[in-house]
PDB file of N, CA and C in Angstrom:
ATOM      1  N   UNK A   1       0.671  -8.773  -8.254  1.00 81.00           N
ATOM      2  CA  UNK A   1      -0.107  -7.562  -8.098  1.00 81.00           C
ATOM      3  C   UNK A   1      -1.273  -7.782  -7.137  1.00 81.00           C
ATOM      4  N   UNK A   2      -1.977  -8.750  -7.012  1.00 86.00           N
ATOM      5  CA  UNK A   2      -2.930  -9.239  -6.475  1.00 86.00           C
ATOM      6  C   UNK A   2      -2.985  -9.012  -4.468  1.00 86.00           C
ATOM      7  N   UNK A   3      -1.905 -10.202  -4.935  1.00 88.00           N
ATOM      8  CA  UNK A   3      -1.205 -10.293  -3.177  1.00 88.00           C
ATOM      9  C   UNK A   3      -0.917  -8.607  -2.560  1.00 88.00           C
ATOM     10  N   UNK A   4       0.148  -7.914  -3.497  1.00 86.00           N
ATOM     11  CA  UNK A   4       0.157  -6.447  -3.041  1.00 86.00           C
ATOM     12  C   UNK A   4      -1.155  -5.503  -2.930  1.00 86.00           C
ATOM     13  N   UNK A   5      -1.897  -5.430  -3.772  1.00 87.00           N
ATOM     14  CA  UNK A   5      -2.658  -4.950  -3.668  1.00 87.00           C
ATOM     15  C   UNK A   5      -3.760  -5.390  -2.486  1.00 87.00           C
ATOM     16  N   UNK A   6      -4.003  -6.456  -2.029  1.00 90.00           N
ATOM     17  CA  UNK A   6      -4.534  -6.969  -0.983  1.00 90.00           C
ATOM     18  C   UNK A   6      -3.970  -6.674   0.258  1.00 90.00           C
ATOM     19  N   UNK A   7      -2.500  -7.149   0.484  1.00 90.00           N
ATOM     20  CA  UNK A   7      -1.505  -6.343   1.666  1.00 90.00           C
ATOM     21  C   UNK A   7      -1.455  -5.025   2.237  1.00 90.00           C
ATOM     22  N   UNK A   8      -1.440  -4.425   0.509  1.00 89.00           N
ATOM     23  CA  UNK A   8      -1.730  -3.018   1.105  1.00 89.00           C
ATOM     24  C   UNK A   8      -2.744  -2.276   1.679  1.00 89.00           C
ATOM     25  N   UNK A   9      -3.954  -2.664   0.731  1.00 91.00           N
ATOM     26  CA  UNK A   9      -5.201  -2.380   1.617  1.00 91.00           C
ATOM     27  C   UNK A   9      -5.475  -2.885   2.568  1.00 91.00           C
ATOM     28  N   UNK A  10      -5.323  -3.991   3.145  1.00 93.00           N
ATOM     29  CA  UNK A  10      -5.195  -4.164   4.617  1.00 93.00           C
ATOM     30  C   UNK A  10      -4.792  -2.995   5.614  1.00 93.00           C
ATOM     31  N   UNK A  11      -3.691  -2.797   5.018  1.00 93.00           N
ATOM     32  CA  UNK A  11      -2.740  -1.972   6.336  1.00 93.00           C
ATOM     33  C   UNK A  11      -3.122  -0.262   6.018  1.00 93.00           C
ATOM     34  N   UNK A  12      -3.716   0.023   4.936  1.00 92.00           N
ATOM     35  CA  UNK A  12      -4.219   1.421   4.732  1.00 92.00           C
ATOM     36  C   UNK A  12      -5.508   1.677   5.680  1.00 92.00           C
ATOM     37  N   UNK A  13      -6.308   0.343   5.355  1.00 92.00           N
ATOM     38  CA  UNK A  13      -7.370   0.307   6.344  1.00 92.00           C
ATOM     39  C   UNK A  13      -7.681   0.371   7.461  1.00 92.00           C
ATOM     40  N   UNK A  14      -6.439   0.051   8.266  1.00 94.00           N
ATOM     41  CA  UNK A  14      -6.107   0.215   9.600  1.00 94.00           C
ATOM     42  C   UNK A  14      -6.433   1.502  10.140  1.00 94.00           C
ATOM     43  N   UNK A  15      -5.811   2.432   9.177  1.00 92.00           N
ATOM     44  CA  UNK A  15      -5.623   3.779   9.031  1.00 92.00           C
ATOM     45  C   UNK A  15      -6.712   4.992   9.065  1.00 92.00           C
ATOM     46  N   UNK A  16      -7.517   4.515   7.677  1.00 91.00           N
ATOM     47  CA  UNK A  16      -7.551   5.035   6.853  1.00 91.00           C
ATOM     48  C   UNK A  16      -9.240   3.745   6.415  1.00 91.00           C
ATOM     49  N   UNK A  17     -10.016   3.216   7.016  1.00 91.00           N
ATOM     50  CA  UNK A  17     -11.343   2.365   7.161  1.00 91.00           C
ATOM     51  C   UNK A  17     -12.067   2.741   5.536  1.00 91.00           C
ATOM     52  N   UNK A  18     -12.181   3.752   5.182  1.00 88.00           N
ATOM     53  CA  UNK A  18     -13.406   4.051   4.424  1.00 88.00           C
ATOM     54  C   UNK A  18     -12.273   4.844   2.754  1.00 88.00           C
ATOM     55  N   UNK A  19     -11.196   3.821   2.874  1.00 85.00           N
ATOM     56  CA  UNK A  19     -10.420   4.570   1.539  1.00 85.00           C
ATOM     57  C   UNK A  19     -10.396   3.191   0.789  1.00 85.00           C
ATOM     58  N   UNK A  20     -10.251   3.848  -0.753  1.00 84.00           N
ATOM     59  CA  UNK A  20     -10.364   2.856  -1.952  1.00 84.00           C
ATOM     60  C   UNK A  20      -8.828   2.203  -2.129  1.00 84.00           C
ATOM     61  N   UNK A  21      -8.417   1.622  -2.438  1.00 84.00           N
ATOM     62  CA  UNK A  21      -6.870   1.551  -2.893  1.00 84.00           C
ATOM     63  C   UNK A  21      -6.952   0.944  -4.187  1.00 84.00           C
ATOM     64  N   UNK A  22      -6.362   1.075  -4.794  1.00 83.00           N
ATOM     65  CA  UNK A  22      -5.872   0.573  -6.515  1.00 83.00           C
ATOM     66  C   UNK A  22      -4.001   0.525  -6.944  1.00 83.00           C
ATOM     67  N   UNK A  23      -4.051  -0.146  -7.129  1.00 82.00           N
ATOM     68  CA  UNK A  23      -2.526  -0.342  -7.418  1.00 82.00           C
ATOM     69  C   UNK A  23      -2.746  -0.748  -9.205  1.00 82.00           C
ATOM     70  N   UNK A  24      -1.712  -0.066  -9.828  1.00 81.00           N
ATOM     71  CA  UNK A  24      -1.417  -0.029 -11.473  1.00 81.00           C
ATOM     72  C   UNK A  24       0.156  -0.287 -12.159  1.00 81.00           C
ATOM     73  N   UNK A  25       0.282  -0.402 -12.856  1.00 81.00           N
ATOM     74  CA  UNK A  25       1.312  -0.728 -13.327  1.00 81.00           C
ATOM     75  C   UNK A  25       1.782   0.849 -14.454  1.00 81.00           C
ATOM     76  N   UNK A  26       2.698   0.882 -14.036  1.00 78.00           N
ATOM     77  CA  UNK A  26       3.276   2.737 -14.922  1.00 78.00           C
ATOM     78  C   UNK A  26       4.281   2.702 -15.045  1.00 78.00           C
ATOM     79  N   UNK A  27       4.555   3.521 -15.803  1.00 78.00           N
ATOM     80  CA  UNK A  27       5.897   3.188 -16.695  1.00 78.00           C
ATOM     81  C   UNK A  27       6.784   4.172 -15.745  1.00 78.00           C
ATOM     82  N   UNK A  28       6.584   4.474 -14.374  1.00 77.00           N
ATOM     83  CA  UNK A  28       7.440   5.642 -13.470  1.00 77.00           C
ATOM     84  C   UNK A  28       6.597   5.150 -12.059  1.00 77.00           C
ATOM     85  N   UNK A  29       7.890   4.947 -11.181  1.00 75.00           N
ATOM     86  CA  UNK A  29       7.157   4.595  -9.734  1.00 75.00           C
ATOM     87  C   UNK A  29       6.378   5.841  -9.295  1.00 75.00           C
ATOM     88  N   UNK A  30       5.629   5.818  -8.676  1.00 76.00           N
ATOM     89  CA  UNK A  30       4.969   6.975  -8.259  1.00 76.00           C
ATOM     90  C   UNK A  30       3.680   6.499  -7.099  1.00 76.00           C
ATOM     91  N   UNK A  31       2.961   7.685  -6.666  1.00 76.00           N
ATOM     92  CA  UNK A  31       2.360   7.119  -5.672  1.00 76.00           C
ATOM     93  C   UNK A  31       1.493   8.419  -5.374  1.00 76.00           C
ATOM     94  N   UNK A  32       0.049   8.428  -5.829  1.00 78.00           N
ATOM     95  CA  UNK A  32      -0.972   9.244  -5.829  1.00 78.00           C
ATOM     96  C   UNK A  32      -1.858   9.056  -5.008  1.00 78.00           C
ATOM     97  N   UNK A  33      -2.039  10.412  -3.971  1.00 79.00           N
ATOM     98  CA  UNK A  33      -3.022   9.901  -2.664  1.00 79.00           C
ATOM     99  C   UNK A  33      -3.998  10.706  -3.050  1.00 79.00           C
ATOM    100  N   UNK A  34      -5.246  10.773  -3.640  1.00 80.00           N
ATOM    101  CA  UNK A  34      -6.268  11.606  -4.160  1.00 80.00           C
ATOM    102  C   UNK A  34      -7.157  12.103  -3.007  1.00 80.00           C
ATOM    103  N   UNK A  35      -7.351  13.277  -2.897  1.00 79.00           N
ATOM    104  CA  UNK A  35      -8.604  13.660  -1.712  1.00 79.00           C
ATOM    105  C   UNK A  35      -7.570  13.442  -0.202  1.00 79.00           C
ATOM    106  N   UNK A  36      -6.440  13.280  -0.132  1.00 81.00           N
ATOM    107  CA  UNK A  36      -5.707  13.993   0.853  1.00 81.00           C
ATOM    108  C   UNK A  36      -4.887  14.793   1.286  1.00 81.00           C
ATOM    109  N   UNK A  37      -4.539  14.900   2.398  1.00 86.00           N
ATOM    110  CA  UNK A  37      -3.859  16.109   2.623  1.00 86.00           C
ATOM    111  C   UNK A  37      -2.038  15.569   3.237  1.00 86.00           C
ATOM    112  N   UNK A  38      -0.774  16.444   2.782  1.00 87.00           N
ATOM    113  CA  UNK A  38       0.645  16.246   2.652  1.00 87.00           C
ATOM    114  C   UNK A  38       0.832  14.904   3.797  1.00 87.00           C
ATOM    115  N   UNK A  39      -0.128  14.892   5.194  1.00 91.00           N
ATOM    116  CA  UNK A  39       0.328  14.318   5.869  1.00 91.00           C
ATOM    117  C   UNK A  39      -0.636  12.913   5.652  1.00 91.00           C
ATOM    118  N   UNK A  40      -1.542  13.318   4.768  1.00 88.00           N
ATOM    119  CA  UNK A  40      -1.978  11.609   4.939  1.00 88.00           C
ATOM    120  C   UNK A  40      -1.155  10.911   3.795  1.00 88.00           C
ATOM    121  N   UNK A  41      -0.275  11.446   2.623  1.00 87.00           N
ATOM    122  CA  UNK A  41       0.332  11.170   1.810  1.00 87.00           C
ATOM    123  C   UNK A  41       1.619  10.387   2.623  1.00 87.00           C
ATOM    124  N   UNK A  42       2.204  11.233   3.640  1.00 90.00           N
ATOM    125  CA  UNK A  42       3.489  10.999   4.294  1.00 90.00           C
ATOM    126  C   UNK A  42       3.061   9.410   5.111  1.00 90.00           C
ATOM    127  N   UNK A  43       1.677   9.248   5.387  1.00 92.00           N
ATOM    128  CA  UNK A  43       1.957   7.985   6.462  1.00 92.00           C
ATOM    129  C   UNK A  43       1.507   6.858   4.806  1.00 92.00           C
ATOM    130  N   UNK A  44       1.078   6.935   3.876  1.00 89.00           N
ATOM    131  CA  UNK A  44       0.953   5.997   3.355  1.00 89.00           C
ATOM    132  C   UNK A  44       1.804   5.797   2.226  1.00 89.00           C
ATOM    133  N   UNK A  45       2.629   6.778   2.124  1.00 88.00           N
ATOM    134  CA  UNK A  45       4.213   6.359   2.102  1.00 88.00           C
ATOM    135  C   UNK A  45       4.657   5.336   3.017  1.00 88.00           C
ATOM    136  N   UNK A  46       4.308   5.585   4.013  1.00 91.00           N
ATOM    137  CA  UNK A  46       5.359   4.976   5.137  1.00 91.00           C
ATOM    138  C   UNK A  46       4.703   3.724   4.967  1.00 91.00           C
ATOM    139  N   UNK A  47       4.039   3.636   4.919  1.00 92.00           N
ATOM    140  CA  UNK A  47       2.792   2.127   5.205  1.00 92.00           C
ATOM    141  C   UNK A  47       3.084   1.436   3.524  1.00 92.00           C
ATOM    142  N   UNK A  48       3.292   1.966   2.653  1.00 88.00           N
ATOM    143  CA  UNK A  48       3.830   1.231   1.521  1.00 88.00           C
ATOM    144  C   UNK A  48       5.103   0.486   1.934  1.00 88.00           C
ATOM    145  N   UNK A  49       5.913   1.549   1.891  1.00 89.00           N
ATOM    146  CA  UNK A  49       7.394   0.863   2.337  1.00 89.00           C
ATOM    147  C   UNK A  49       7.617  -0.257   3.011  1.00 89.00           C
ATOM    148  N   UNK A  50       6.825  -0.079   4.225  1.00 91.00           N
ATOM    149  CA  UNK A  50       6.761  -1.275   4.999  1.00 91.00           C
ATOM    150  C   UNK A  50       6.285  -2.308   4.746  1.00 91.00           C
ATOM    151  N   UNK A  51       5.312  -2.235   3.721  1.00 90.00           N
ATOM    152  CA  UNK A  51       4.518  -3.311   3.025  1.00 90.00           C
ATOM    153  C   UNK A  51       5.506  -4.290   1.984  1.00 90.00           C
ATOM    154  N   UNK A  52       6.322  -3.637   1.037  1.00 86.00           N
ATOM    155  CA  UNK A  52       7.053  -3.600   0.661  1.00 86.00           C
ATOM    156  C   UNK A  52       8.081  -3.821   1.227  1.00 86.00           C
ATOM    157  N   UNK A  53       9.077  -3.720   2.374  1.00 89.00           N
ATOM    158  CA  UNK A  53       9.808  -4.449   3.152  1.00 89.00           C
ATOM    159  C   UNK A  53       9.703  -5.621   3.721  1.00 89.00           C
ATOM    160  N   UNK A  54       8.435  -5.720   3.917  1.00 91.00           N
ATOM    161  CA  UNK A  54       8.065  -7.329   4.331  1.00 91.00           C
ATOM    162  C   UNK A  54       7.388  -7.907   3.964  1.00 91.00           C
ATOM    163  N   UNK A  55       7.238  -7.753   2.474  1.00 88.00           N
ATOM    164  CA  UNK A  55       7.361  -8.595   1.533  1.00 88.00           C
ATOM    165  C   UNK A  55       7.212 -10.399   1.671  1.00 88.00           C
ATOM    166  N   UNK A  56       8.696 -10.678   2.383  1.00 88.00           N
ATOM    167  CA  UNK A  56       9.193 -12.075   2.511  1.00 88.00           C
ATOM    168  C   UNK A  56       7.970 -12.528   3.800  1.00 88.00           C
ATOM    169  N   UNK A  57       6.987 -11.516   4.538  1.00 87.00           N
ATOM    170  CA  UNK A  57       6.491 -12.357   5.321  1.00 87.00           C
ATOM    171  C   UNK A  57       5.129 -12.374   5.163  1.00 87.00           C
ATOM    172  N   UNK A  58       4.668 -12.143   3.806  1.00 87.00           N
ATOM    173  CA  UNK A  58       3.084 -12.356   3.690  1.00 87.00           C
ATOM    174  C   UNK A  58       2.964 -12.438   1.908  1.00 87.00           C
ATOM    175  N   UNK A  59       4.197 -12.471   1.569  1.00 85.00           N
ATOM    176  CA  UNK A  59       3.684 -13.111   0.237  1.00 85.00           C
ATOM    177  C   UNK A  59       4.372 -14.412  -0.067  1.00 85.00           C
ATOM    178  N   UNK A  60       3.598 -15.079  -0.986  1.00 75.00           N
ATOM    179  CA  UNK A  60       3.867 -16.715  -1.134  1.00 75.00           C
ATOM    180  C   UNK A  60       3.111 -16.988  -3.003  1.00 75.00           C
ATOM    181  N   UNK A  61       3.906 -17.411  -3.278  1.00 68.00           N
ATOM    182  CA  UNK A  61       4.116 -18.047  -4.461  1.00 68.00           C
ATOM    183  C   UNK A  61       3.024 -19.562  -4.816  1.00 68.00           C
ATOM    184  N   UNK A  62       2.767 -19.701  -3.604  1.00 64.00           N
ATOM    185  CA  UNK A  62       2.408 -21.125  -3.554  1.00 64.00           C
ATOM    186  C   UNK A  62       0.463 -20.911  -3.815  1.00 64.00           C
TER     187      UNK A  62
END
């Protein structure tokens, strides 16, 4: 959770400089963008996914 949650705010920040991120654990995937609007929802969708796709190149076990 740690690593993701760090990954992701990275790459939201890019975006998106002055936003909070929180990642939780729920019993239903889901994905709540508070205080934006359809299209800032749509790119941090996209920016999850990708986070989440590459996965294998910024997280480590070690």
């Amino acid at each position: 959770m740690e690593a993701l949650t760090y990954e992701l705010t990275q790459r939201v920040h890019r975006h998106y400089p002055d936003t909070a991120t929180q990642i939780r654990y729920a019993a239903a995937n889901n994905l709540s963008v508070l205080g934006g609007s359809k299209d800032d929802k749509e790119l941090i969708s996209e920016i999850l996914q990708e986070t989440w796709e590459s996965a294998d190149d910024w997280f480590s076990t070690e």
